[in-house]
Coordinates of C-alpha atoms in Angstrom, one line a residue:
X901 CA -16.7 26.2 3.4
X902 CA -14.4 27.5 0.9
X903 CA -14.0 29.2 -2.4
X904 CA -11.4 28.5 -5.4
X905 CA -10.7 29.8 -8.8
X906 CA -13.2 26.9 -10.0
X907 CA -15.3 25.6 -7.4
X908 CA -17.0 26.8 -4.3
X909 CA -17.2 24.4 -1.6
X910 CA -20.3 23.5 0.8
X911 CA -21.3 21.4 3.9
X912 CA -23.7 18.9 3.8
X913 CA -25.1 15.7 5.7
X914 CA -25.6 12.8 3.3
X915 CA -26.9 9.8 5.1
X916 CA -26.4 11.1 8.4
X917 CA -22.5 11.6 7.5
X918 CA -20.5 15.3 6.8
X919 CA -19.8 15.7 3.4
X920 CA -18.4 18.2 1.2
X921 CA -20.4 19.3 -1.7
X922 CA -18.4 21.1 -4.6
X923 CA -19.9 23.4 -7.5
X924 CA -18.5 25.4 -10.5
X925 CA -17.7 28.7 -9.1
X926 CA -20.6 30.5 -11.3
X927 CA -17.6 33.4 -12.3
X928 CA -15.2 30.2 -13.7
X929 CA -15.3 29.9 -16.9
X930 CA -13.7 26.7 -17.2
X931 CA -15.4 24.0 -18.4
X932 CA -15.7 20.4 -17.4
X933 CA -13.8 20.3 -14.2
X934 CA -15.6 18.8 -11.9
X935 CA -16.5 15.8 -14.7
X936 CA -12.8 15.8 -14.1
X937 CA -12.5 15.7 -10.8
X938 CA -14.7 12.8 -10.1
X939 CA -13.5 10.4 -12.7
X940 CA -9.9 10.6 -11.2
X941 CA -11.0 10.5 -7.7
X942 CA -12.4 7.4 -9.0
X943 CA -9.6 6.1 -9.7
X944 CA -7.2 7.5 -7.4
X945 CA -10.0 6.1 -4.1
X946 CA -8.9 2.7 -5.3
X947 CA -5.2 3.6 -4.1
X948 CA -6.5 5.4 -0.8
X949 CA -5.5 8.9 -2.0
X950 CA -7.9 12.1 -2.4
X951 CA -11.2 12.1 -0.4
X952 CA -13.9 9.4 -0.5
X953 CA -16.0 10.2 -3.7
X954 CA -19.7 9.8 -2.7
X955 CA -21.7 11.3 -5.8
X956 CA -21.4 13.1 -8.7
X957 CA -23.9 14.8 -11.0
X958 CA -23.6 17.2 -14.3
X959 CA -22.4 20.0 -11.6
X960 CA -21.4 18.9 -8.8
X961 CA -19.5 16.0 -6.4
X962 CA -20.1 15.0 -3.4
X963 CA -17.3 13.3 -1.0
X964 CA -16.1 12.7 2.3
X965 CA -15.6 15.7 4.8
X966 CA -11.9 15.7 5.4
X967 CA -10.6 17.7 8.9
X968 CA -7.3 18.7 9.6
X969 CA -5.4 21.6 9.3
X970 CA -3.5 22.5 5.5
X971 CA 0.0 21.3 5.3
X972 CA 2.2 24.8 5.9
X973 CA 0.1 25.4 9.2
X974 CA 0.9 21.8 10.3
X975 CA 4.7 22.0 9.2
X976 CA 4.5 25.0 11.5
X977 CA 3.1 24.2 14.2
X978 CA 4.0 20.6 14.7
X979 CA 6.8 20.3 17.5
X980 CA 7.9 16.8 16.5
X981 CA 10.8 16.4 13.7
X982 CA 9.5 12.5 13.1
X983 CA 5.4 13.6 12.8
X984 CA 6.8 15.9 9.9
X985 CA 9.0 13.5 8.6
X986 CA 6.4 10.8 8.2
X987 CA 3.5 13.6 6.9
X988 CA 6.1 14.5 4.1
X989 CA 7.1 10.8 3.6
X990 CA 3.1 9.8 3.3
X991 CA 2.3 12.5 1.3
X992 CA 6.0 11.6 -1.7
X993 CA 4.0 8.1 -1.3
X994 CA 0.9 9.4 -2.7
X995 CA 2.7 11.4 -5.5
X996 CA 4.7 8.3 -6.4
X997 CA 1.8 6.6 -6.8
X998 CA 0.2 9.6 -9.0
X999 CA 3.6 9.1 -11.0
X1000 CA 3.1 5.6 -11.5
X1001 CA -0.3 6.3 -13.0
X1002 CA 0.9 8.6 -15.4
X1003 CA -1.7 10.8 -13.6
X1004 CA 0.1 14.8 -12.8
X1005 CA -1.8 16.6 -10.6
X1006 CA -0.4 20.4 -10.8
X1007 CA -0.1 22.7 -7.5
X1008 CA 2.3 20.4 -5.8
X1009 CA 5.0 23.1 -5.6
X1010 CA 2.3 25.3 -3.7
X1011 CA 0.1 23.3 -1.9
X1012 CA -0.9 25.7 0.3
X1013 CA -4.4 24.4 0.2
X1014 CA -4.4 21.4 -1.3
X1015 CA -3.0 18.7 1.7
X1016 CA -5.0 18.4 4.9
X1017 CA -3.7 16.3 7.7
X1018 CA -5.1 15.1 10.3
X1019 CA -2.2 13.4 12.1
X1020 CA -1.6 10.4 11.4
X1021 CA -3.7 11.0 8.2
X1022 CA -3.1 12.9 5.1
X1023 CA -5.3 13.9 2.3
X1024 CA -4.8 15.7 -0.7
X1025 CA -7.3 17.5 -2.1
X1026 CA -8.4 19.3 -5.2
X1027 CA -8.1 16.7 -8.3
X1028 CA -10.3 18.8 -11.3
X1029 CA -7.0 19.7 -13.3
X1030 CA -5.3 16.2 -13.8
X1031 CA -4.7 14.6 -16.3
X1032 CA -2.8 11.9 -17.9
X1033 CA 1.0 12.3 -18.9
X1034 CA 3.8 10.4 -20.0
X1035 CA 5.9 12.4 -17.3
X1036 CA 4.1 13.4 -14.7
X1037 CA 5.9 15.5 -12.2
X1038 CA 4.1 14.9 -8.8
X1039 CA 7.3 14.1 -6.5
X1040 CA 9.6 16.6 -8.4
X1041 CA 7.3 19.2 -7.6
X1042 CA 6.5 18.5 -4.2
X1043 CA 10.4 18.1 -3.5
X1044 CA 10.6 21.5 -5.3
X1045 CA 8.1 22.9 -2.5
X1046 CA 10.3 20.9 0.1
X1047 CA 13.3 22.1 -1.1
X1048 CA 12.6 26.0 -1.3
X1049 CA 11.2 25.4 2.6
X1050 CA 13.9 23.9 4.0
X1051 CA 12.8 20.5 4.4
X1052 CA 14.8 19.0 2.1
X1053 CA 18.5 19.0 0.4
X1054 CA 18.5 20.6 -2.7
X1055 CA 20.4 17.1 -4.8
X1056 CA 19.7 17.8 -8.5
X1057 CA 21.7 14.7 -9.4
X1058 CA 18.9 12.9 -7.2
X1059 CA 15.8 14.8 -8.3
X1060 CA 17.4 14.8 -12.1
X1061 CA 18.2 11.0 -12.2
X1062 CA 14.4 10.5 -10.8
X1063 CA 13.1 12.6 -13.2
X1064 CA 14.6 11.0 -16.1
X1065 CA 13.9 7.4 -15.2
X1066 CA 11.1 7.3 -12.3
X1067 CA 11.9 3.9 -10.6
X1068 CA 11.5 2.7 -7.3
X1069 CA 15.2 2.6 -6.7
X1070 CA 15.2 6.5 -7.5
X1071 CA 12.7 6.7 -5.2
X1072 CA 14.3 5.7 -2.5
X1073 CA 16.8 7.7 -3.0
X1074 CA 14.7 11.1 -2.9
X1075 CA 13.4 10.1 0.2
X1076 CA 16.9 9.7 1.8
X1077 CA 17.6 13.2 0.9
X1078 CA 15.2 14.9 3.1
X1079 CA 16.1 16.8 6.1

């Protein structure tokens, strides 16, 4: 299905369901990533973010098949102003929530490949290079990628005042300040 820096992706059917099947990419030579991957998904399934974990073994996990199209192709092609809004609304949700878990996630300022929707639904995706911070950078990042396409108003009192103290009522204020 597809092939990263660190994992190569397969299809499967696991108890009569599509799954995705991910293995170390045998030229990585990173170690432990996938161990990675599954204990945050783990935890991060609990808060309905990242793909259903199914399995996980010394080299590999198994989880829910996720369709859609990645989010720059959606952004794209989708017509509607309020589908986009609420796909970039849903998706500051999930990093807020990554935020509050002291969880950062990295490639939110290119997620190219890393956030499938499925309109209404949106999954992010790719979860092996987390790991736990006491200022994790998840919305900043994504507003980053917002910003630089157009989809949001560059306010660096805003972003700054979030990123020094990341409340809900700076929060709310980030989300008033996209386009």
């Amino acid at each position: 299905l597809a092939k990263g820096k660190r994992g190569v992706i397969y299809t499967g059917i696991l108890n009569g369901k599509k799954v995705s099947i991910k293995k170390k990419n045998p030229d990585s030579e990173a170690i432990g990533r996938l161990k990675n991957e599954a204990k945050f998904l783990k935890i991060l399934n609990k808060h309905n973010i990242g793909p259903k974990l199914l399995k996980s073994g010394k080299d590999y996990i198994i989880y829910s098949y996720v369709e859609g199209e990645f989010l720059p192709e959606f952004l794209k092609k989708e017509k509607s102003k309020i589908k986009k809004q609420r796909v970039i609304t849903n998706i500051l949700k999930q990093a807020r929530i990554l935020d509050k878990l002291k969880i950062n996630k990295l490639e939110f300022t290119r997620p190219l490949k890393h956030i499938l929707i499925k309109y209404p639904k949106v999954t992010i995706l790719d979860f092996e290079r987390c790991y736990y911070t006491e200022s994790p950078k998840n919305v900043t990042q994504f507003c980053q990628y917002l910003i630089k396409n157009n989809l949001m108003k560059n306010d660096v009192r805003v972003l700054q005042q979030y990123k020094e103290n990341q409340t809900e009522k700076n929060f709310k204020e980030i989300k008033k300040i996209k386009k």
